[in-house]
mmCIF file of C-alpha atoms in Angstrom:
data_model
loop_
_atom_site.group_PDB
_atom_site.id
_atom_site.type_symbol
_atom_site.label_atom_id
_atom_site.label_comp_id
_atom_site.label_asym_id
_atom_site.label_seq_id
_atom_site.Cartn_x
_atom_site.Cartn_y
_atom_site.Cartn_z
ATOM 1 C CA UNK A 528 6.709 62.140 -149.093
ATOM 2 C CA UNK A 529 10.191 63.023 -150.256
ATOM 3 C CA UNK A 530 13.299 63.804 -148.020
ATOM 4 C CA UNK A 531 15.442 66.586 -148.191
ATOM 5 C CA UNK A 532 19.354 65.411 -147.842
ATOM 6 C CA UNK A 533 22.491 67.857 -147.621
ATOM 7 C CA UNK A 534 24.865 67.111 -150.694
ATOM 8 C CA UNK A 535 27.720 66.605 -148.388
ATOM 9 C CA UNK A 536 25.602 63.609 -147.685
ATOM 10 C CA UNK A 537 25.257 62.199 -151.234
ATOM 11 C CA UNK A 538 28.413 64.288 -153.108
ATOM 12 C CA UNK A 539 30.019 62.337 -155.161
ATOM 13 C CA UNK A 540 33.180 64.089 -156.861
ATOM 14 C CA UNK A 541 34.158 61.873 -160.696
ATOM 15 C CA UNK A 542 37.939 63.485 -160.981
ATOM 16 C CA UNK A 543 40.846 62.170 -163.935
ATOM 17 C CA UNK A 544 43.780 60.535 -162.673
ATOM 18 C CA UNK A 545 45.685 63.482 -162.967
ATOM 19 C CA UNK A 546 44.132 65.236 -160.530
ATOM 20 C CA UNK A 547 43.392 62.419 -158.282
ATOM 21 C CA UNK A 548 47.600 62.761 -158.457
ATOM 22 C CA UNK A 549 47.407 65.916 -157.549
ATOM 23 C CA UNK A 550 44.833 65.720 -154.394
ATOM 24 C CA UNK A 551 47.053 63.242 -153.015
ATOM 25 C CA UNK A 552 49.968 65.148 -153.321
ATOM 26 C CA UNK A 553 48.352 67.800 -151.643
ATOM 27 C CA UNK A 554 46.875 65.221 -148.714
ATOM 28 C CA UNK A 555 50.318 64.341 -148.094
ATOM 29 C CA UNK A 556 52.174 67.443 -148.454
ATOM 30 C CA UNK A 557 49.819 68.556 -145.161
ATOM 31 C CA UNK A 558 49.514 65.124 -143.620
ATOM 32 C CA UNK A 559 46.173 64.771 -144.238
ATOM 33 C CA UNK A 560 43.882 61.160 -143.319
ATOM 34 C CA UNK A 561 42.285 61.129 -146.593
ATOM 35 C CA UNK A 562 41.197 62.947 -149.929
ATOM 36 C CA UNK A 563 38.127 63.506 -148.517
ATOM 37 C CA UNK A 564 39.554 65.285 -146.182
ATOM 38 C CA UNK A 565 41.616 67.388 -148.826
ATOM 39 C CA UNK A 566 38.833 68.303 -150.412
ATOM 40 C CA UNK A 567 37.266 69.435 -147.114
ATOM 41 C CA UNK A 568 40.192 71.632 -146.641
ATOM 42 C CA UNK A 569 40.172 73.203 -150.212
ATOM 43 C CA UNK A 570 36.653 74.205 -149.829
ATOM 44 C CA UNK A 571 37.143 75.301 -146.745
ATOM 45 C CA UNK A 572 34.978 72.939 -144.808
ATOM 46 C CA UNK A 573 38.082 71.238 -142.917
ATOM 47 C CA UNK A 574 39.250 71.860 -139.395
ATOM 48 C CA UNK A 575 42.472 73.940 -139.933
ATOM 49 C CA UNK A 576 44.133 76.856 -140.096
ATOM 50 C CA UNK A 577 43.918 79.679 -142.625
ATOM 51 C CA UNK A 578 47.670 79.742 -142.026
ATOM 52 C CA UNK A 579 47.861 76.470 -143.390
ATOM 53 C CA UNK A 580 45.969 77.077 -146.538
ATOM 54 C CA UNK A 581 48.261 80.476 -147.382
ATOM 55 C CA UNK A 582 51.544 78.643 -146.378
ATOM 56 C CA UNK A 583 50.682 75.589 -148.747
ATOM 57 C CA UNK A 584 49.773 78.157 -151.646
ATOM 58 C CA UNK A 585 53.008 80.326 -151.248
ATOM 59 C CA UNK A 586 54.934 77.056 -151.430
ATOM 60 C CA UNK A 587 52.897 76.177 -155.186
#
Protein backbone atom coordinates (compact mmCIF):
# COMPACT_ATOMS: atom_id res chain seq x y z
CA UNK A 1 0.00 0.00 0.00
CA UNK A 2 1.75 3.22 -0.93
CA UNK A 3 0.79 6.83 0.20
CA UNK A 4 0.29 9.67 -1.82
CA UNK A 5 2.09 12.95 -0.17
CA UNK A 6 1.84 16.68 -1.55
CA UNK A 7 5.48 17.91 -2.48
CA UNK A 8 5.04 20.89 -0.32
CA UNK A 9 5.25 18.13 2.19
CA UNK A 10 8.58 16.54 1.15
CA UNK A 11 10.13 19.69 -1.21
CA UNK A 12 13.32 20.06 -0.67
CA UNK A 13 14.91 23.14 -2.65
CA UNK A 14 19.37 22.44 -3.05
CA UNK A 15 20.18 26.37 -3.99
CA UNK A 16 24.22 27.93 -4.32
CA UNK A 17 25.20 30.38 -1.88
CA UNK A 18 24.62 33.02 -4.14
CA UNK A 19 21.25 32.72 -4.29
CA UNK A 20 20.70 31.64 -0.81
CA UNK A 21 22.23 35.57 -0.63
CA UNK A 22 19.83 36.63 -2.61
CA UNK A 23 16.54 34.93 -0.92
CA UNK A 24 17.59 36.47 2.16
CA UNK A 25 17.94 39.70 0.85
CA UNK A 26 14.67 39.46 -0.47
CA UNK A 27 13.19 37.94 3.13
CA UNK A 28 14.46 40.95 4.65
CA UNK A 29 13.83 43.58 2.22
CA UNK A 30 9.84 42.54 2.99
CA UNK A 31 10.31 41.49 6.59
CA UNK A 32 9.71 38.17 6.05
CA UNK A 33 10.00 35.10 9.16
CA UNK A 34 11.94 32.88 7.02
CA UNK A 35 13.17 31.71 3.45
CA UNK A 36 10.64 29.40 3.44
CA UNK A 37 8.46 31.82 3.61
CA UNK A 38 10.18 33.79 0.64
CA UNK A 39 9.89 31.18 -1.40
CA UNK A 40 6.18 30.86 -0.54
CA UNK A 41 5.78 34.37 -1.61
CA UNK A 42 7.71 34.05 -4.98
CA UNK A 43 5.58 31.23 -6.02
CA UNK A 44 2.82 32.74 -4.98
CA UNK A 45 1.74 30.43 -2.25
CA UNK A 46 2.32 33.16 0.64
CA UNK A 47 -0.27 35.24 2.40
CA UNK A 48 0.28 38.75 0.86
CA UNK A 49 -0.48 41.18 -1.33
CA UNK A 50 -0.07 41.33 -5.10
CA UNK A 51 0.85 44.93 -4.29
CA UNK A 52 3.66 43.72 -2.49
CA UNK A 53 5.06 41.47 -5.09
CA UNK A 54 4.82 44.48 -7.99
CA UNK A 55 6.22 47.13 -5.50
CA UNK A 56 9.30 44.80 -4.60
CA UNK A 57 9.86 44.14 -8.48
CA UNK A 58 9.65 47.90 -9.54
CA UNK A 59 12.20 48.56 -6.80
CA UNK A 60 14.78 45.55 -8.61
Amino acid sequence: MSKTVSAREKATLIVDFDTWKHLNRIKNELNLNSIDETIRFLIGEHDSTYESWRNYKLGD
